[in-house]
Tab-separated table of C-alpha atoms and ligand atoms in Angstrom:
chain	number	residue	atom	x	y	z
A	1	MET	CA	42.636	149.187	190.667
A	2	THR	CA	42.722	145.918	188.715
A	3	THR	CA	45.775	144.732	186.781
A	4	LYS	CA	43.943	145.608	183.573
A	5	GLU	CA	43.198	149.151	184.697
A	6	ARG	CA	46.751	149.733	185.915
A	7	SER	CA	48.541	148.337	182.854
A	8	ILE	CA	49.624	150.481	179.905
A	9	ILE	CA	49.856	148.434	176.686
A	10	ALA	CA	49.204	148.998	172.970
A	11	ASN	CA	46.214	146.767	172.301
A	12	PRO	CA	44.390	144.397	174.688
A	13	ALA	CA	42.606	142.788	171.713
A	14	LEU	CA	45.850	141.004	170.717
A	15	ALA	CA	45.756	138.703	173.762
A	16	ALA	CA	44.764	135.511	171.883
A	17	GLU	CA	47.863	135.692	169.628
A	18	GLY	CA	50.030	136.364	172.654
A	19	HIS	CA	48.637	133.307	174.470
A	20	LEU	CA	49.506	131.101	171.482
A	21	LYS	CA	53.094	132.361	171.519
A	22	ILE	CA	53.420	131.778	175.271
A	23	ASP	CA	51.915	128.270	174.979
A	24	TRP	CA	54.483	127.420	172.283
A	25	VAL	CA	57.469	128.358	174.454
A	26	ASP	CA	55.925	126.690	177.523
A	27	ALA	CA	56.026	123.412	175.568
A	28	HIS	CA	59.765	123.928	174.876
A	29	MET	CA	60.956	124.987	178.331
A	30	PRO	CA	61.091	121.770	180.383
A	31	VAL	CA	63.665	123.017	182.901
A	32	LEU	CA	61.628	126.093	183.763
A	33	ASN	CA	58.561	123.869	184.016
A	34	ARG	CA	60.307	121.759	186.682
A	35	ILE	CA	61.006	124.934	188.645
A	36	LYS	CA	57.428	126.073	188.187
A	37	GLU	CA	56.196	122.814	189.752
A	38	GLN	CA	58.452	123.450	192.754
A	39	PHE	CA	57.308	127.069	193.022
A	40	VAL	CA	53.630	126.094	192.925
A	41	LYS	CA	54.204	123.801	195.925
A	42	GLU	CA	56.653	125.958	197.897
A	43	GLN	CA	55.265	129.457	197.136
A	44	PRO	CA	58.694	131.128	197.628
A	45	PHE	CA	57.385	134.585	196.673
A	46	LYS	CA	54.104	134.488	198.579
A	47	GLY	CA	52.974	138.017	199.438
A	48	LEU	CA	55.925	139.618	197.604
A	49	LYS	CA	56.005	142.055	194.698
A	50	VAL	CA	58.440	141.399	191.849
A	51	SER	CA	59.203	143.957	189.103
A	52	ILE	CA	60.880	142.754	185.933
A	53	SER	CA	62.575	144.606	183.069
A	54	LEU	CA	63.472	142.187	180.274
A	55	HIS	CA	62.989	141.916	176.502
A	56	LEU	CA	59.257	141.459	176.580
A	57	GLU	CA	58.539	138.548	174.287
A	58	ALA	CA	57.008	135.110	174.874
A	59	LYS	CA	59.869	133.436	176.784
A	60	THR	CA	60.112	136.353	179.200
A	61	ALA	CA	56.341	136.293	179.586
A	62	TYR	CA	56.559	132.679	180.617
A	63	LEU	CA	59.239	133.497	183.224
A	64	ALA	CA	56.897	136.177	184.617
A	65	LYS	CA	54.145	133.564	184.872
A	66	VAL	CA	56.469	131.130	186.680
A	67	ILE	CA	57.327	133.802	189.258
A	68	GLN	CA	53.633	134.588	189.590
A	69	ALA	CA	52.967	130.860	190.134
A	70	GLY	CA	55.468	131.116	193.021
A	71	GLY	CA	53.106	133.515	194.771
A	72	ALA	CA	54.377	136.907	193.582
A	73	GLU	CA	52.436	139.925	192.388
A	74	VAL	CA	54.346	140.594	189.157
A	75	THR	CA	54.855	143.836	187.223
A	76	ILE	CA	56.776	143.778	183.961
A	77	THR	CA	58.219	146.270	181.503
A	78	GLY	CA	60.497	145.992	178.457
A	79	SER	CA	64.259	146.450	178.287
A	80	ASN	CA	64.486	147.783	174.746
A	81	PRO	CA	61.989	149.867	172.752
A	82	LEU	CA	62.049	147.480	169.771
A	83	SER	CA	61.919	144.094	171.495
A	84	THR	CA	58.503	144.375	173.161
A	85	GLN	CA	55.768	142.321	171.480
A	86	ASP	CA	52.328	143.875	171.927
A	87	ASP	CA	50.369	140.602	171.684
A	88	VAL	CA	52.466	139.048	174.454
A	89	CYS	CA	51.839	142.112	176.663
A	90	ALA	CA	48.077	141.771	176.110
A	91	ALA	CA	48.137	138.077	177.077
A	92	LEU	CA	50.050	138.810	180.284
A	93	VAL	CA	47.531	141.455	181.328
A	94	GLU	CA	44.743	138.884	180.869
A	95	ASP	CA	46.753	136.540	183.114
A	96	GLY	CA	46.831	139.034	185.981
A	97	ILE	CA	50.283	140.546	185.453
A	98	THR	CA	50.682	144.329	185.392
A	99	VAL	CA	52.404	145.403	182.167
A	100	TYR	CA	53.893	148.795	181.333
A	101	ALA	CA	55.217	148.302	177.804
A	102	LYS	CA	54.559	148.711	174.121
A	103	TYR	CA	56.503	148.284	170.870
A	104	LYS	CA	58.430	151.446	169.884
A	105	PRO	CA	57.490	153.771	172.742
A	106	SER	CA	58.997	157.263	172.693
A	107	PRO	CA	62.175	157.574	174.824
A	108	GLU	CA	60.150	159.447	177.484
A	109	GLU	CA	57.437	156.794	177.525
A	110	TYR	CA	60.044	154.016	177.714
A	111	LYS	CA	61.631	155.600	180.770
A	112	SER	CA	58.245	156.280	182.385
A	113	PHE	CA	57.446	152.540	182.106
A	114	LEU	CA	60.653	151.630	183.971
A	115	ILE	CA	59.761	154.133	186.686
A	116	LYS	CA	56.183	152.838	186.940
A	117	ALA	CA	57.508	149.305	187.418
A	118	LEU	CA	59.574	150.606	190.356
A	119	GLU	CA	56.733	152.714	191.778
A	120	THR	CA	54.908	149.477	192.617
A	121	GLU	CA	57.470	149.284	195.481
A	122	PRO	CA	58.750	145.799	194.653
A	123	ASP	CA	60.508	143.474	197.095
A	124	LEU	CA	62.592	141.939	194.303
A	125	ILE	CA	63.664	143.015	190.814
A	126	ILE	CA	64.953	141.381	187.638
A	127	ASP	CA	66.980	143.763	185.506
A	128	ASP	CA	68.544	143.622	182.033
A	129	GLY	CA	71.347	146.073	181.303
A	130	CYS	CA	71.104	147.646	184.780
A	131	GLU	CA	68.321	150.028	183.773
A	132	LEU	CA	66.146	149.637	186.890
A	133	VAL	CA	69.199	149.701	189.149
A	134	THR	CA	70.530	152.854	187.462
A	135	LEU	CA	67.224	154.665	188.034
A	136	LEU	CA	67.200	153.505	191.660
A	137	HIS	CA	70.738	154.831	192.201
A	138	THR	CA	70.236	158.153	190.406
A	139	GLU	CA	66.787	159.681	190.003
A	140	ARG	CA	64.672	157.525	192.314
A	141	PRO	CA	66.635	156.420	195.400
A	142	ASP	CA	63.356	156.912	197.330
A	143	LEU	CA	62.151	153.657	195.739
A	144	LEU	CA	65.059	151.587	197.100
A	145	LYS	CA	63.474	151.174	200.517
A	146	THR	CA	61.316	148.106	199.824
A	147	ILE	CA	63.845	146.248	197.662
A	148	ARG	CA	65.528	143.170	199.139
A	149	GLY	CA	67.633	142.505	196.047
A	150	GLY	CA	67.544	141.368	192.481
A	151	ALA	CA	69.035	139.508	189.554
A	152	GLU	CA	70.817	140.916	186.468
A	153	GLU	CA	70.553	139.250	183.077
A	154	THR	CA	73.369	140.490	180.846
A	155	THR	CA	77.119	141.245	180.541
A	156	THR	CA	76.620	144.985	180.103
A	157	GLY	CA	74.444	145.176	183.234
A	158	ILE	CA	77.014	143.317	185.287
A	159	ILE	CA	79.830	145.633	184.155
A	160	ARG	CA	77.748	148.548	185.461
A	161	LEU	CA	76.830	146.777	188.719
A	162	LYS	CA	80.470	145.954	189.415
A	163	ALA	CA	81.427	149.606	188.789
A	164	LEU	CA	78.757	150.674	191.323
A	165	GLU	CA	79.989	148.051	193.797
A	166	LYS	CA	83.646	149.092	193.379
A	167	GLU	CA	82.756	152.705	194.112
A	168	GLY	CA	80.939	151.573	197.300
A	169	SER	CA	77.630	152.934	195.961
A	170	LEU	CA	75.612	149.742	195.357
A	171	LYS	CA	72.592	149.848	197.660
A	172	ILE	CA	71.066	146.372	197.116
A	173	PRO	CA	72.320	142.800	196.663
A	174	MET	CA	72.324	141.776	192.989
A	175	ILE	CA	73.013	138.309	191.642
A	176	ALA	CA	74.940	138.122	188.347
A	177	VAL	CA	72.900	135.606	186.352
A	178	ASN	CA	74.935	136.273	183.190
A	179	ASP	CA	78.097	134.958	184.847
A	180	ALA	CA	76.650	131.496	185.534
A	181	TYR	CA	77.988	128.730	183.270
A	182	CYS	CA	74.473	127.754	182.176
A	183	LYS	CA	73.977	131.358	180.999
A	184	TYR	CA	76.999	132.505	179.054
A	185	LEU	CA	78.100	129.136	177.668
A	186	PHE	CA	74.724	128.550	176.044
A	187	ASP	CA	72.737	131.802	175.920
A	188	ASN	CA	75.516	134.197	174.901
A	189	ARG	CA	77.228	131.706	172.587
A	190	TYR	CA	74.597	129.450	171.015
A	191	GLY	CA	71.584	131.698	171.614
A	192	THR	CA	73.146	134.848	170.181
A	193	GLY	CA	74.881	132.897	167.406
A	194	GLN	CA	71.671	131.394	166.095
A	195	SER	CA	69.258	134.253	166.703
A	196	VAL	CA	71.522	136.898	165.160
A	197	PHE	CA	71.442	135.053	161.845
A	198	ASP	CA	67.786	134.158	162.223
A	199	SER	CA	66.992	137.886	162.405
A	200	ILE	CA	69.534	139.132	159.838
A	201	ASN	CA	68.438	136.515	157.316
A	202	ARG	CA	64.743	137.178	157.639
A	203	THR	CA	65.229	140.956	157.725
A	204	THR	CA	67.492	141.176	154.665
A	205	ASN	CA	66.404	138.073	152.727
A	206	LEU	CA	70.013	137.926	151.451
A	207	VAL	CA	72.496	135.059	151.286
A	208	VAL	CA	75.300	134.678	153.852
A	209	ALA	CA	77.392	132.101	151.945
A	210	GLY	CA	80.359	133.705	150.214
A	211	LYS	CA	79.987	137.033	152.025
A	212	THR	CA	82.691	138.445	154.256
A	213	VAL	CA	81.238	138.743	157.753
A	214	VAL	CA	83.138	140.883	160.253
A	215	VAL	CA	82.451	139.934	163.874
A	216	VAL	CA	83.481	142.735	166.222
A	217	GLY	CA	84.388	141.286	169.636
A	218	TYR	CA	85.257	137.641	170.321
A	219	GLY	CA	83.661	137.210	173.728
A	220	TRP	CA	80.953	134.630	174.392
A	221	CYS	CA	78.481	136.224	171.986
A	222	GLY	CA	81.108	136.888	169.336
A	223	LYS	CA	82.268	133.256	169.390
A	224	GLY	CA	78.686	132.139	168.693
A	225	VAL	CA	78.146	134.666	165.896
A	226	ALA	CA	81.462	133.769	164.217
A	227	MET	CA	80.746	130.022	164.492
A	228	ARG	CA	77.313	130.360	162.888
A	229	ALA	CA	78.585	132.733	160.163
A	230	LYS	CA	81.182	130.106	159.252
A	231	GLY	CA	78.491	127.411	159.246
A	232	LEU	CA	76.446	129.456	156.798
A	233	GLY	CA	79.409	129.641	154.436
A	234	ALA	CA	80.749	133.117	155.150
A	235	ASN	CA	84.382	134.185	155.169
A	236	VAL	CA	84.743	135.382	158.737
A	237	ILE	CA	86.980	138.173	160.020
A	238	VAL	CA	87.203	138.880	163.753
A	239	THR	CA	88.333	142.172	165.301
A	240	GLU	CA	89.301	142.384	168.979
A	241	VAL	CA	91.128	144.581	171.477
A	242	ASP	CA	92.217	141.637	173.645
A	243	ALA	CA	95.297	139.897	172.193
A	244	ILE	CA	94.466	136.536	173.831
A	245	LYS	CA	90.983	136.534	172.303
A	246	GLY	CA	92.630	137.516	169.023
A	247	VAL	CA	94.821	134.401	169.130
A	248	GLU	CA	91.785	132.309	170.116
A	249	ALA	CA	89.865	133.589	167.079
A	250	TYR	CA	92.873	132.852	164.859
A	251	MET	CA	93.177	129.286	166.232
A	252	ASP	CA	89.439	128.821	165.723
A	253	GLY	CA	90.106	129.428	162.047
A	254	PHE	CA	89.121	133.068	161.596
A	255	ALA	CA	91.069	135.955	160.112
A	256	ILE	CA	91.996	138.522	162.770
A	257	MET	CA	92.868	142.128	161.936
A	258	PRO	CA	92.247	145.710	163.116
A	259	MET	CA	88.911	147.283	162.240
A	260	ALA	CA	90.643	149.858	159.996
A	261	GLU	CA	91.477	146.951	157.658
A	262	ALA	CA	88.357	144.828	158.227
A	263	ALA	CA	86.155	147.855	157.454
A	264	LYS	CA	87.373	147.782	153.839
A	265	ARG	CA	86.600	144.095	153.396
A	266	GLY	CA	83.291	143.380	155.143
A	267	ASP	CA	79.930	142.810	153.467
A	268	LEU	CA	78.164	142.338	156.815
A	269	PHE	CA	79.333	143.644	160.196
A	270	VAL	CA	78.040	142.345	163.544
A	271	THR	CA	79.137	144.156	166.708
A	272	VAL	CA	79.061	142.248	170.016
A	273	THR	CA	81.444	144.072	172.338
A	274	GLY	CA	79.339	145.837	174.987
A	275	ASN	CA	81.526	148.843	174.101
A	276	LYS	CA	80.755	152.100	172.274
A	277	SER	CA	81.728	153.424	168.831
A	278	VAL	CA	83.458	150.235	167.727
A	279	ILE	CA	82.314	151.088	164.182
A	280	ARG	CA	82.561	154.820	163.523
A	281	GLY	CA	83.211	157.635	161.057
A	282	GLU	CA	86.695	156.615	159.886
A	283	HIS	CA	85.335	153.125	159.128
A	284	TYR	CA	82.295	154.347	157.162
A	285	GLU	CA	84.738	156.256	154.942
A	286	VAL	CA	86.336	153.049	153.662
A	287	MET	CA	83.409	150.591	153.668
A	288	LYS	CA	82.127	148.897	150.522
A	289	ASP	CA	78.999	150.188	148.855
A	290	GLY	CA	76.048	148.171	150.193
A	291	ALA	CA	77.674	147.012	153.444
A	292	LEU	CA	75.221	145.845	156.108
A	293	LEU	CA	75.673	146.953	159.731
A	294	ALA	CA	74.117	145.066	162.632
A	295	ASN	CA	74.634	145.205	166.380
A	296	ALA	CA	73.969	142.418	168.883
A	297	GLY	CA	75.514	144.120	171.939
A	298	HIS	CA	73.159	145.361	174.629
A	299	PHE	CA	72.956	149.087	173.802
A	300	ASP	CA	72.659	150.906	170.482
A	301	VAL	CA	76.019	152.632	170.899
A	302	GLU	CA	78.333	150.113	169.217
A	303	VAL	CA	77.661	151.379	165.678
A	304	ASN	CA	78.100	155.148	165.986
A	305	LYS	CA	74.793	156.438	164.589
A	306	PRO	CA	75.381	160.213	164.983
A	307	GLU	CA	78.584	159.954	162.901
A	308	LEU	CA	76.841	157.794	160.304
A	309	LEU	CA	74.084	160.370	159.994
A	310	ALA	CA	76.572	163.255	159.821
A	311	GLN	CA	78.417	161.583	156.919
A	312	SER	CA	75.173	160.939	155.012
A	313	VAL	CA	73.237	163.072	152.550
A	314	SER	CA	70.035	161.080	153.027
A	315	LYS	CA	68.484	158.356	155.137
A	316	ARG	CA	65.415	156.274	154.326
A	317	THR	CA	63.754	153.048	155.394
A	318	VAL	CA	64.074	150.544	152.540
A	319	ARG	CA	62.642	147.461	154.263
A	320	ASN	CA	61.214	146.821	157.677
A	321	ASN	CA	64.146	147.241	160.101
A	322	ILE	CA	66.614	148.337	157.385
A	323	GLU	CA	67.660	151.978	157.035
A	324	GLU	CA	69.704	153.093	154.037
A	325	TYR	CA	72.285	155.816	154.697
A	326	LYS	CA	73.510	157.420	151.465
A	327	LEU	CA	77.002	158.827	151.946
A	328	LYS	CA	78.330	161.970	150.280
A	329	ASP	CA	80.272	159.979	147.646
A	330	GLY	CA	77.145	157.998	146.707
A	331	ARG	CA	77.930	154.769	148.576
A	332	LYS	CA	75.068	153.305	150.588
A	333	LEU	CA	75.354	151.634	153.994
A	334	TYR	CA	72.464	149.712	155.539
A	335	LEU	CA	71.801	149.790	159.282
A	336	LEU	CA	69.639	146.998	160.701
A	337	ALA	CA	67.160	147.461	163.583
A	338	GLU	CA	68.348	151.053	164.195
A	339	GLY	CA	71.611	149.640	165.562
A	340	ARG	CA	69.741	148.091	168.510
A	341	LEU	CA	70.360	144.469	169.295
A	342	VAL	CA	69.345	142.897	166.038
A	343	ASN	CA	68.218	139.501	167.293
A	344	LEU	CA	65.559	141.083	169.491
A	345	GLY	CA	64.801	144.269	167.538
A	346	ALA	CA	64.318	142.382	164.274
A	347	GLY	CA	63.641	138.870	165.564
A	348	ASP	CA	62.219	136.836	168.419
A	349	GLY	CA	65.462	136.578	170.396
A	350	HIS	CA	67.110	133.376	171.505
A	351	PRO	CA	65.531	129.964	170.915
A	352	ALA	CA	63.156	128.777	173.655
A	353	GLU	CA	65.373	125.838	174.690
A	354	ILE	CA	68.224	128.286	175.384
A	355	MET	CA	66.099	130.702	177.393
A	356	ASP	CA	64.782	127.689	179.286
A	357	MET	CA	68.155	127.420	181.052
A	358	THR	CA	68.724	131.176	181.379
A	359	PHE	CA	65.306	131.781	182.895
A	360	ALA	CA	65.551	128.707	185.130
A	361	LEU	CA	68.684	130.380	186.506
A	362	GLN	CA	66.797	133.672	186.849
A	363	ALA	CA	63.936	132.046	188.767
A	364	MET	CA	66.231	130.068	191.088
A	365	SER	CA	68.553	133.042	191.617
A	366	LEU	CA	65.653	135.307	192.554
A	367	LYS	CA	64.478	132.762	195.114
A	368	TYR	CA	68.050	132.545	196.466
A	369	VAL	CA	68.378	136.337	196.785
A	370	ASN	CA	65.063	136.477	198.623
A	371	GLU	CA	66.225	133.837	201.099
A	372	GLN	CA	69.763	135.196	201.552
A	373	TYR	CA	69.582	138.950	200.988
A	374	LYS	CA	70.560	139.838	204.543
A	375	ALA	CA	73.615	137.579	204.478
A	376	ILE	CA	74.651	138.701	200.967
A	377	GLY	CA	74.744	142.440	201.726
A	378	ASN	CA	75.006	145.177	199.098
A	379	ARG	CA	77.229	143.445	196.586
A	380	VAL	CA	77.257	141.609	193.274
A	381	LEU	CA	76.973	137.901	193.927
A	382	THR	CA	77.907	135.026	191.596
A	383	VAL	CA	75.180	132.404	191.110
A	384	PRO	CA	76.068	129.555	193.536
A	385	TYR	CA	77.590	126.601	191.648
A	386	GLU	CA	74.945	124.199	193.029
A	387	LEU	CA	72.165	126.198	191.343
A	388	ASP	CA	74.105	126.340	188.101
A	389	GLU	CA	74.745	122.611	188.163
A	390	GLN	CA	71.139	121.832	189.039
A	391	VAL	CA	69.991	123.655	185.903
A	392	ALA	CA	72.406	121.547	183.842
A	393	ARG	CA	71.159	118.339	185.486
A	394	PHE	CA	67.520	119.266	184.839
A	395	LYS	CA	68.461	120.043	181.238
A	396	LEU	CA	70.115	116.646	180.743
A	397	GLU	CA	67.137	114.929	182.394
A	398	SER	CA	64.786	116.726	180.012
A	399	LEU	CA	66.868	115.260	177.179
A	400	GLY	CA	66.445	111.798	178.704
A	401	THR	CA	70.112	111.481	179.644
A	402	SER	CA	72.598	112.230	182.427
A	403	VAL	CA	76.300	112.339	183.280
A	404	ASP	CA	78.244	109.790	185.343
A	405	THR	CA	78.824	110.103	189.098
A	406	LEU	CA	82.268	109.942	190.701
A	407	SER	CA	82.857	106.819	192.782
A	408	GLU	CA	84.189	107.300	196.339
A	409	GLU	CA	87.525	105.922	195.117
A	410	GLN	CA	87.647	108.443	192.274
A	411	LYS	CA	86.715	111.319	194.597
A	412	ALA	CA	89.520	110.344	196.987
A	413	TYR	CA	91.971	110.056	194.044
A	414	LEU	CA	91.089	113.509	192.720
A	415	GLN	CA	91.513	115.079	196.166
A	416	SER	CA	94.837	113.436	196.944
A	417	TRP	CA	98.305	114.871	196.146
A	418	GLN	CA	100.018	111.482	196.240
B	1	NAI	P1	82.302	139.474	176.570
B	1	NAI	O1	82.841	140.373	177.631
B	1	NAI	O2	82.441	137.991	176.713
B	1	NAI	O3	82.914	139.882	175.136
B	1	NAI	C1	83.051	141.171	174.645
B	1	NAI	C2	84.339	141.196	173.805
B	1	NAI	O4	84.401	142.422	173.075
B	1	NAI	C3	85.607	141.099	174.644
B	1	NAI	O5	86.394	140.012	174.205
B	1	NAI	C4	86.293	142.437	174.424
B	1	NAI	O6	87.712	142.357	174.430
B	1	NAI	C5	85.759	142.818	173.041
B	1	NAI	N1	85.851	144.246	172.734
B	1	NAI	C6	85.661	145.328	173.550
B	1	NAI	N2	85.851	146.471	172.868
B	1	NAI	C7	86.167	146.120	171.586
B	1	NAI	C8	86.493	146.852	170.411
B	1	NAI	N3	86.544	148.193	170.410
B	1	NAI	N4	86.750	146.155	169.278
B	1	NAI	C9	86.743	144.804	169.259
B	1	NAI	N5	86.454	144.056	170.356
B	1	NAI	C10	86.168	144.710	171.500
B	1	NAI	O7	80.765	139.884	176.444
B	1	NAI	P2	79.569	139.026	175.791
B	1	NAI	O8	78.958	138.181	176.846
B	1	NAI	O9	80.013	138.446	174.524
B	1	NAI	O10	78.517	140.209	175.529
B	1	NAI	C11	78.755	141.230	174.560
B	1	NAI	C12	77.564	142.171	174.514
B	1	NAI	O11	76.402	141.451	174.098
B	1	NAI	C13	77.164	142.793	175.862
B	1	NAI	O12	76.665	144.088	175.642
B	1	NAI	C14	76.048	141.882	176.348
B	1	NAI	O13	75.239	142.513	177.303
B	1	NAI	C15	75.345	141.598	175.057
B	1	NAI	N6	74.536	140.382	174.968
B	1	NAI	C16	73.625	140.348	173.950
B	1	NAI	C17	72.824	139.252	173.784
B	1	NAI	C18	71.822	139.247	172.685
B	1	NAI	O14	70.849	138.495	172.760
B	1	NAI	N7	72.003	140.018	171.646
B	1	NAI	C19	72.898	138.071	174.657
B	1	NAI	C20	73.942	138.172	175.670
B	1	NAI	C21	74.723	139.288	175.802
């Protein structure tokens, strides 16, 4: 069967638009392009199958093409029902990549795509939110046999992998791409910060200046969202469960308070905790009429949707990606992108220059896992510092600059106790 015959996508006729999108990001991903050049020469994945589950838009498509250029037979599926772009899928199929994905599949279809990506019996996987790994460790352990290892993209996925590892149940080596400096410092902070407002602004077409924005969670993503909200002129409130992060938010100039209080004050809420039910029934009861609710955490469990529905007398779509919930007392609350991560469900995700570094790390980490999987064993591995630093050096070189180098005298000074 050809790639085209195997693939399941919405509309092959959209390929030309998809190619344009991929060409645009290619021109803005110089670090990944350096790695592509190396891969073309070295063919690190020659004869191997790689299955990827990531938000399937243009930057991800380009990563898939880089891995293909390294010799791999690549299969790709989405990692969220709303973030897949059908034109990008069509372009990838034309380029010889097997795609199982479409925008807004049913939950059953979405899961069947993940399983199909694993049924290709890959040697290596790239996962986002631990979805492939979860299937491999629950319903389809039979498909573990060919897998040498893989790489995980996000915080939520790594929390799950570490829980599996702690229990002694992890059956493959997985490298924690999210925990590399060149990932969370830039992707989680600057990428999420910018793209969350890019998507909220275009979805709502409302002003941010003067509004009270409540950022729920002051981790790497939350810091970025709060910083950009402030830059747009909002009054920012942060809620946290970690006292140290609470002090950090306060010192960064934000108001910090429990959600019970913030719920009364917010005009726009953005959840970025990786936790569940951080906005729930008791909070809806006290929110202002017209409050906007958005989530940028990995799963759609941060804003409790069942409780919101239960407290509502009606629900309707009032704009693309905005649902109005009318509460029993007449107040209306607006949920963006069905409570799924707003920057991908209602936007194009992080800027290309940010994903350039993240996906350079992904590509290099996958190569590393393939070379070292026997030595690594079934555990969660941190990205080696040399790889992380190399991405940063490539990034600076692409900007036409560099950092200084320690002299031998300075090295000796820094290593001495005297
Ligand atoms: P992090 O671990 O750095 O921060 C999460 C913060 O939320 C922590 O400080 C924690 O104390 C806080 N928190 C937990 N429960 C809370 C509660 N009930 N109320 C208030 N605060 C609470 O994690 P990071 O890297 O910021 O990621 C957060 C989420 O965003 C994860 O699900 C991650 O997978 C996802 N993510 C989304 C991206 C996007 O493009 N939208 C990009 C990168 C990560």
